[in-house]
Amino acid sequence: MKRTDYISWDEYFMGIALFSAQRSKDSNTQVGACIVSNENKILSVGYNGMPTGCNDDEMPWAREGESTLDTKYPFVCHAELNAILNSSTGSVKNSKIYVSLFPCNECAKAIIQSGIKEVIYMEDKYSNTEEVIASKRMFDMAGVRYKEYSPTSRTVEIKL
């Protein structure tokens, strides 16, 4: 008899996005992303971190500072952008992206330009910010669907 208590595709891919977020060295916010084809094949993953070649120990991780240059904001690459740039297939057109946090306006532009057609997000804690409002406006105009991730009510036990 076939097992019936397996996880859904959404649970699987959001789990990978959340697991990827654990690679982030940001002490305040860890974000992960997983890009998936229409055939449910993983095309790429990413997490928020410093650009390749920039030493994490020499870069600022603070949220506030005397200057913007003393903060992480002008330097950190967001999970969505990293996932798009990390794709070994070259194209993520017509795919969907699972993200632990709703994309900012800069990532929304990259998502739209790369041809991703759907965003599944875990959390939208910055929904009232201008950046996220701009993201949703652009997604709506460009026909990119977005929906909040809905986990099932059952608990999944992982057996090794």
mmCIF file of C-alpha atoms in Angstrom:
data_model
loop_
_atom_site.group_PDB
_atom_site.id
_atom_site.type_symbol
_atom_site.label_atom_id
_atom_site.label_comp_id
_atom_site.label_asym_id
_atom_site.label_seq_id
_atom_site.Cartn_x
_atom_site.Cartn_y
_atom_site.Cartn_z
ATOM 1 C CA MET A 1 0.000 0.000 0.000
ATOM 2 C CA LYS A 2 1.283 3.460 -0.901
ATOM 3 C CA ARG A 3 2.261 5.788 1.924
ATOM 4 C CA THR A 4 -0.197 8.699 2.359
ATOM 5 C CA ASP A 5 1.526 10.856 4.978
ATOM 6 C CA TYR A 6 4.160 12.358 2.662
ATOM 7 C CA ILE A 7 4.676 16.124 2.402
ATOM 8 C CA SER A 8 3.261 18.245 -0.412
ATOM 9 C CA TRP A 9 5.415 19.930 -3.058
ATOM 10 C CA ASP A 10 4.791 23.290 -1.369
ATOM 11 C CA GLU A 11 5.961 21.889 1.982
ATOM 12 C CA TYR A 12 9.023 20.367 0.346
ATOM 13 C CA PHE A 13 10.140 23.490 -1.511
ATOM 14 C CA MET A 14 9.356 25.893 1.331
ATOM 15 C CA GLY A 15 11.311 23.562 3.612
ATOM 16 C CA ILE A 16 14.303 23.870 1.282
ATOM 17 C CA ALA A 17 13.961 27.671 1.279
ATOM 18 C CA LEU A 18 13.845 27.701 5.089
ATOM 19 C CA PHE A 19 16.786 25.313 5.305
ATOM 20 C CA SER A 20 18.771 27.504 2.887
ATOM 21 C CA ALA A 21 18.059 30.533 5.085
ATOM 22 C CA GLN A 22 20.065 28.856 7.833
ATOM 23 C CA ARG A 23 23.233 29.483 5.747
ATOM 24 C CA SER A 24 22.817 33.248 6.239
ATOM 25 C CA LYS A 25 25.309 34.894 8.573
ATOM 26 C CA ASP A 26 22.944 37.816 9.249
ATOM 27 C CA SER A 27 22.242 37.837 12.984
ATOM 28 C CA ASN A 28 18.864 39.575 12.547
ATOM 29 C CA THR A 29 17.216 38.215 9.428
ATOM 30 C CA GLN A 30 17.735 34.928 7.641
ATOM 31 C CA VAL A 31 15.967 34.603 4.303
ATOM 32 C CA GLY A 32 16.012 31.655 1.925
ATOM 33 C CA ALA A 33 14.711 31.098 -1.594
ATOM 34 C CA CYS A 34 14.130 28.066 -3.799
ATOM 35 C CA ILE A 35 13.325 28.369 -7.521
ATOM 36 C CA VAL A 36 11.349 25.488 -9.038
ATOM 37 C CA SER A 37 10.383 24.540 -12.594
ATOM 38 C CA ASN A 38 6.863 23.612 -13.720
ATOM 39 C CA GLU A 39 8.005 19.988 -13.503
ATOM 40 C CA ASN A 40 8.802 20.394 -9.771
ATOM 41 C CA LYS A 41 12.546 20.332 -10.341
ATOM 42 C CA ILE A 42 14.756 22.593 -8.249
ATOM 43 C CA LEU A 43 16.511 25.103 -10.491
ATOM 44 C CA SER A 44 18.343 27.061 -7.815
ATOM 45 C CA VAL A 45 18.514 28.093 -4.159
ATOM 46 C CA GLY A 46 19.813 31.176 -2.391
ATOM 47 C CA TYR A 47 20.039 32.946 0.933
ATOM 48 C CA ASN A 48 20.836 36.484 2.055
ATOM 49 C CA GLY A 49 24.547 37.124 2.362
ATOM 50 C CA MET A 50 27.510 39.151 1.206
ATOM 51 C CA PRO A 51 28.606 38.983 -2.446
ATOM 52 C CA THR A 52 31.066 36.289 -3.445
ATOM 53 C CA GLY A 53 34.609 37.425 -2.737
ATOM 54 C CA CYS A 54 33.597 39.862 0.004
ATOM 55 C CA ASN A 55 34.873 38.607 3.347
ATOM 56 C CA ASP A 56 31.913 38.201 5.740
ATOM 57 C CA ASP A 57 34.165 39.044 8.678
ATOM 58 C CA GLU A 58 35.171 42.392 7.203
ATOM 59 C CA MET A 59 31.682 43.509 6.155
ATOM 60 C CA PRO A 60 29.176 45.282 8.409
ATOM 61 C CA TRP A 61 26.156 43.311 9.636
ATOM 62 C CA ALA A 62 24.545 46.087 11.703
ATOM 63 C CA ARG A 63 21.062 47.437 11.042
ATOM 64 C CA GLU A 64 22.016 50.947 12.143
ATOM 65 C CA GLY A 65 25.213 52.995 12.049
ATOM 66 C CA GLU A 66 26.623 56.485 11.778
ATOM 67 C CA SER A 67 26.505 56.091 7.995
ATOM 68 C CA THR A 68 24.611 53.746 5.706
ATOM 69 C CA LEU A 69 28.038 52.337 4.861
ATOM 70 C CA ASP A 70 28.280 51.119 8.472
ATOM 71 C CA THR A 71 25.208 48.903 7.915
ATOM 72 C CA LYS A 72 24.541 45.721 5.963
ATOM 73 C CA TYR A 73 21.974 47.293 3.632
ATOM 74 C CA PRO A 74 24.159 48.556 0.759
ATOM 75 C CA PHE A 75 26.105 45.280 0.678
ATOM 76 C CA VAL A 76 23.921 42.213 1.336
ATOM 77 C CA CYS A 77 22.593 40.255 -1.648
ATOM 78 C CA HIS A 78 19.046 39.096 -0.965
ATOM 79 C CA ALA A 79 18.077 35.443 -1.176
ATOM 80 C CA GLU A 80 15.893 35.916 -4.267
ATOM 81 C CA LEU A 81 18.647 37.645 -6.246
ATOM 82 C CA ASN A 82 21.180 35.021 -5.166
ATOM 83 C CA ALA A 83 18.837 32.227 -6.261
ATOM 84 C CA ILE A 84 18.299 33.872 -9.657
ATOM 85 C CA LEU A 85 22.029 34.436 -10.167
ATOM 86 C CA ASN A 86 22.963 30.963 -8.853
ATOM 87 C CA SER A 87 20.841 29.122 -11.405
ATOM 88 C CA SER A 88 23.028 26.654 -13.269
ATOM 89 C CA THR A 89 20.364 26.194 -15.955
ATOM 90 C CA GLY A 90 20.783 29.778 -17.116
ATOM 91 C CA SER A 91 17.059 30.462 -17.292
ATOM 92 C CA VAL A 92 14.370 30.475 -14.641
ATOM 93 C CA LYS A 93 11.671 31.612 -17.051
ATOM 94 C CA ASN A 94 8.112 30.444 -16.212
ATOM 95 C CA SER A 95 9.245 29.044 -12.854
ATOM 96 C CA LYS A 96 8.093 29.775 -9.323
ATOM 97 C CA ILE A 97 10.065 30.926 -6.322
ATOM 98 C CA TYR A 98 9.521 29.918 -2.706
ATOM 99 C CA VAL A 99 10.749 32.558 -0.253
ATOM 100 C CA SER A 100 10.676 32.799 3.514
ATOM 101 C CA LEU A 101 10.014 36.581 3.372
ATOM 102 C CA PHE A 102 7.992 38.565 0.824
ATOM 103 C CA PRO A 103 10.382 40.105 -1.741
ATOM 104 C CA CYS A 104 11.450 43.748 -1.586
ATOM 105 C CA ASN A 105 11.001 46.014 -4.611
ATOM 106 C CA GLU A 106 14.547 45.384 -5.868
ATOM 107 C CA CYS A 107 14.076 41.617 -5.769
ATOM 108 C CA ALA A 108 10.625 42.006 -7.332
ATOM 109 C CA LYS A 109 12.265 43.674 -10.332
ATOM 110 C CA ALA A 110 14.755 40.801 -10.652
ATOM 111 C CA ILE A 111 11.957 38.236 -10.318
ATOM 112 C CA ILE A 112 9.926 39.938 -13.045
ATOM 113 C CA GLN A 113 12.901 40.430 -15.377
ATOM 114 C CA SER A 114 14.023 36.803 -14.995
ATOM 115 C CA GLY A 115 10.584 35.509 -16.036
ATOM 116 C CA ILE A 116 9.522 33.917 -12.744
ATOM 117 C CA LYS A 117 5.727 33.693 -12.792
ATOM 118 C CA GLU A 118 4.780 32.875 -9.183
ATOM 119 C CA VAL A 119 5.998 33.804 -5.696
ATOM 120 C CA ILE A 120 5.077 31.646 -2.699
ATOM 121 C CA TYR A 121 6.069 33.383 0.519
ATOM 122 C CA MET A 122 6.080 32.363 4.178
ATOM 123 C CA GLU A 123 5.983 35.750 5.890
ATOM 124 C CA ASP A 124 4.959 39.291 4.894
ATOM 125 C CA LYS A 125 6.043 41.204 7.998
ATOM 126 C CA TYR A 126 6.960 44.332 6.020
ATOM 127 C CA SER A 127 3.658 44.456 4.106
ATOM 128 C CA ASN A 128 3.017 48.106 5.030
ATOM 129 C CA THR A 129 6.383 49.375 3.790
ATOM 130 C CA GLU A 130 6.690 51.273 0.536
ATOM 131 C CA GLU A 131 9.147 48.671 -0.772
ATOM 132 C CA VAL A 132 6.692 45.785 -0.419
ATOM 133 C CA ILE A 133 3.753 47.857 -1.638
ATOM 134 C CA ALA A 134 5.865 48.656 -4.732
ATOM 135 C CA SER A 135 6.663 44.939 -5.136
ATOM 136 C CA LYS A 136 3.000 43.984 -5.135
ATOM 137 C CA ARG A 137 2.149 46.782 -7.552
ATOM 138 C CA MET A 138 4.832 45.606 -9.994
ATOM 139 C CA PHE A 139 3.862 41.928 -9.594
ATOM 140 C CA ASP A 140 0.222 42.809 -10.321
ATOM 141 C CA MET A 141 1.163 44.842 -13.407
ATOM 142 C CA ALA A 142 3.537 42.154 -14.734
ATOM 143 C CA GLY A 143 1.167 39.256 -14.066
ATOM 144 C CA VAL A 144 3.351 37.592 -11.439
ATOM 145 C CA ARG A 145 1.115 35.680 -9.027
ATOM 146 C CA TYR A 146 1.917 35.669 -5.329
ATOM 147 C CA LYS A 147 0.393 33.733 -2.481
ATOM 148 C CA GLU A 148 1.080 33.058 1.134
ATOM 149 C CA TYR A 149 2.351 29.591 1.936
ATOM 150 C CA SER A 150 -0.223 27.502 3.810
ATOM 151 C CA PRO A 151 1.294 24.592 5.702
ATOM 152 C CA THR A 152 -0.890 21.600 6.391
ATOM 153 C CA SER A 153 -2.184 21.133 9.916
ATOM 154 C CA ARG A 154 -0.512 17.764 10.326
ATOM 155 C CA THR A 155 2.932 17.340 11.806
ATOM 156 C CA VAL A 156 5.458 15.658 9.581
ATOM 157 C CA GLU A 157 7.930 13.314 11.217
ATOM 158 C CA ILE A 158 11.183 12.885 9.386
ATOM 159 C CA LYS A 159 12.475 9.327 9.500
ATOM 160 C CA LEU A 160 16.098 8.680 8.671
#
